[in-house]
Amino acid sequence: MSLGRARSAAVAGVEGQMVEIEAFIGQGLPGVQLVGLADASLRESKDRVRAAITNSDRKWPDGRITLNLSPATVPKGGSNHDVAIALAVLAAKDLVATHHLDDTVFIGELALDGRIRGVRGVLPSVVAARAAGFARVVVPLVNVAEAALVPGVEVGGASTLREVIAWLAGERVLDTVCEVGVVAASPAVPDLADVVGQAEARYALEIAAAGAHHLFMTGPPGIGKTMLARRLPGILPALSETEQLEVTAIHSIAGTLPAGRPLITEPPFIAPHHSTSQTALVGGGTGMAKPGAVSRAHRGVLFLDECAELGVKALESLRTPLEDGETRVMRRDGVAVMPARFQLILSANPCPCAPASDIDCVCSAQVRRRYLGKLSGPLMDRVDIRVRMDPPGNTALMNPTGECSADVRARVSAARATARARWSEHGWQTNSEVPGSALRQRFRLTNAAIRPIELFLRDGRVTARGADRALRLAWTLADLGGLPQPTEDEVAQALLFRDRGYA
C-alpha cells in the first residue's frame, strides 16, 4: 500500500487532543512534505524520523512522501509525534505490521539512532486517548509511570523504534515498568515550630489554610514572613485523587514534573522571583500558550516575596485568576484556558529602607505610600487577610513554644472537611470558592450577625466584593471554632483582618 496511518496526541493549553497522522508515498522526486499547521520543531521531525528509520534497519521509502496531521485546523508542535510519523511512513511501504495501528496511540521523540526520548504532556495525552476510546498507548520508557496513572488504558513503554516495530509484529512485549524504579519521596516541608513568636501571623496562616484564603504580610526584613509562607504547604491537606491528576498534568506540560515522582500528591509551592515577567506569571510563549506560575500553583500556594518590587502589569494580571480560578491567554495559535485556583501569599517590607525598627525609618510618608502603591485597591480587595508582623521580644527568641505543623494541619483538615461537607453538593470545596450571591441568599446569616458588615458598607470601609469575602472568612472562622454558622463575633473578626492598613 502507499498510504499509512498512525495516531498521536497534541497538547493545547492543559488538555490533550487526538491527532491522526497520514503518510502517502507518491510519484515524483524524493522529498517530504509536511502539512497540518506544524510548527518549526515539528517540521524538523522529518529529518529525525528519516535517520531513526534508517538506523533501525529499515529502508526509507523512495518517492515523494506527504505527511498530513489531522485535524488540519489544530496547531501542532513539539516532538511527541515522531514515533507515530515513523510508523505511518513504514505502514505506507508495508514495512511494519498494521493490525494494532488503529487502536493504539504512539507518543515519543526519536533520536537519530532510533532511541525514543521522553516528552512533556504525556498525562493529558493519555487522558485524551482514553476519552477517544483507544485501548492502548505506547510511550517512552521514562514516561511509563506517568502514563500508568490513567486507569482503563493499556500502557507500554519502549526505549527504541526497533522495540515498537517488534511489538507490532508480535515478537516482543513492551515494558510496563518505568526504568526509574524507585519513586522518590516528596520533599520535606519545614515545620511551623521553627517560627519563633508571631502568634498573630501564625493564626492568620492557619485561617488562610483552613479556607484557602489569600494572605498579605508586611514587616521588616528577617522577621519571618518567608519562613511562614514556606511552611504553609505543611499544614494544608493532601490533594484528592482528582486534584492530583489536575496538578500533575499541568506540571507535565510545563516540564516541571519532579524526577522520580510521576504523581504530585501534596499542594505545590511556587515562589517566582520578584523580577518575573507577566508572561512567566500567568503563562504565554509563542504558538500556544504554556502554563505560567499561577497555573503551576494550581491547588497549591503562589508566594510572591517582595511583592512591592514586582511590575505593575504582572501584579494586575493576577486579578482574573484570583476571581475566576483560571487564566485565559490569547496567542497566535488560539486561546489557552488553564486552571489557576491557588492561594496567594504576598509579603512586603513597609518601605524601601526597611529598618528593623520603625523609629529608624528615613523614608517620607510619600515614599512609603509610593512603595506599596503598586498594590492597587482592586488587587488588595481580593486579599482576605492582612497582617502586620512586629519583631518578637527576647523572651520569645529564647523560649520558643510554637505548635508543630502536624497539630495545626489536624485543625485545618477538620475545618476543610466541615466546609466540604457543607458545600460539596453545590460543587464547591472550600469557603473561598463560594459565590457571594449564595452567601447572601441561600446561606444568609442572621440580621445580628451581618450587622458589622452593614456598618462597614455604610461608612465606606469595605466594598461589595470585600463584604462577600468577609462572609467567606467568617465561615472559615466558624469552622475552626466548631460553630454551625458564623455569629456577629466571627463576622467582626473577619472584617478586622481586612480593615488593617498595610502601609
mmCIF file of C-alpha atoms in Angstrom, residues 11-14 75 277-296 313-314 317-318 320-321 324-340 342:
data_model
loop_
_atom_site.group_PDB
_atom_site.id
_atom_site.type_symbol
_atom_site.label_atom_id
_atom_site.label_comp_id
_atom_site.label_asym_id
_atom_site.label_seq_id
_atom_site.Cartn_x
_atom_site.Cartn_y
_atom_site.Cartn_z
ATOM 1 C CA VAL A 11 -1.476 19.288 23.798
ATOM 2 C CA ALA A 12 -3.434 22.550 23.641
ATOM 3 C CA GLY A 13 -3.252 24.536 26.858
ATOM 4 C CA VAL A 14 -3.561 21.801 29.510
ATOM 5 C CA PRO A 75 -1.988 23.909 15.562
ATOM 6 C CA SER A 277 7.523 38.978 33.950
ATOM 7 C CA GLN A 278 3.796 38.997 33.314
ATOM 8 C CA THR A 279 4.170 36.164 30.786
ATOM 9 C CA ALA A 280 6.083 33.986 33.239
ATOM 10 C CA LEU A 281 3.464 34.668 35.880
ATOM 11 C CA VAL A 282 0.200 33.996 34.020
ATOM 12 C CA GLY A 283 1.504 31.943 31.080
ATOM 13 C CA GLY A 284 2.374 32.612 27.471
ATOM 14 C CA GLY A 285 5.080 31.956 24.922
ATOM 15 C CA THR A 286 4.997 31.600 21.154
ATOM 16 C CA GLY A 287 2.366 29.498 19.428
ATOM 17 C CA MET A 288 0.027 28.021 22.006
ATOM 18 C CA ALA A 289 0.462 29.481 25.496
ATOM 19 C CA LYS A 290 2.292 27.422 28.120
ATOM 20 C CA PRO A 291 1.365 27.304 31.842
ATOM 21 C CA GLY A 292 2.744 30.090 33.986
ATOM 22 C CA ALA A 293 3.397 30.299 37.714
ATOM 23 C CA VAL A 294 -0.290 30.777 38.575
ATOM 24 C CA SER A 295 -1.203 27.511 36.823
ATOM 25 C CA ARG A 296 1.737 25.597 38.269
ATOM 26 C CA LYS A 313 1.405 44.775 34.899
ATOM 27 C CA ALA A 314 2.466 41.499 36.474
ATOM 28 C CA SER A 317 -2.581 40.284 35.762
ATOM 29 C CA LEU A 318 -3.425 38.347 38.933
ATOM 30 C CA THR A 320 -8.663 37.408 36.800
ATOM 31 C CA PRO A 321 -7.051 34.215 38.195
ATOM 32 C CA ASP A 324 -12.216 33.092 38.344
ATOM 33 C CA GLY A 325 -9.755 30.359 39.325
ATOM 34 C CA GLU A 326 -8.431 30.145 35.763
ATOM 35 C CA THR A 327 -6.377 32.143 33.313
ATOM 36 C CA ARG A 328 -7.043 32.797 29.629
ATOM 37 C CA VAL A 329 -4.060 33.597 27.437
ATOM 38 C CA MET A 330 -4.504 34.507 23.776
ATOM 39 C CA ARG A 331 -1.670 33.689 21.423
ATOM 40 C CA ARG A 332 -1.166 33.158 17.710
ATOM 41 C CA ASP A 333 -2.430 29.564 17.772
ATOM 42 C CA GLY A 334 -5.534 30.252 19.861
ATOM 43 C CA VAL A 335 -6.759 30.929 23.380
ATOM 44 C CA ALA A 336 -5.416 28.679 26.108
ATOM 45 C CA VAL A 337 -7.633 28.292 29.186
ATOM 46 C CA MET A 338 -5.621 26.963 32.109
ATOM 47 C CA PRO A 339 -6.749 26.279 35.689
ATOM 48 C CA ALA A 340 -5.298 28.582 38.330
ATOM 49 C CA PHE A 342 -4.314 28.831 44.105
#
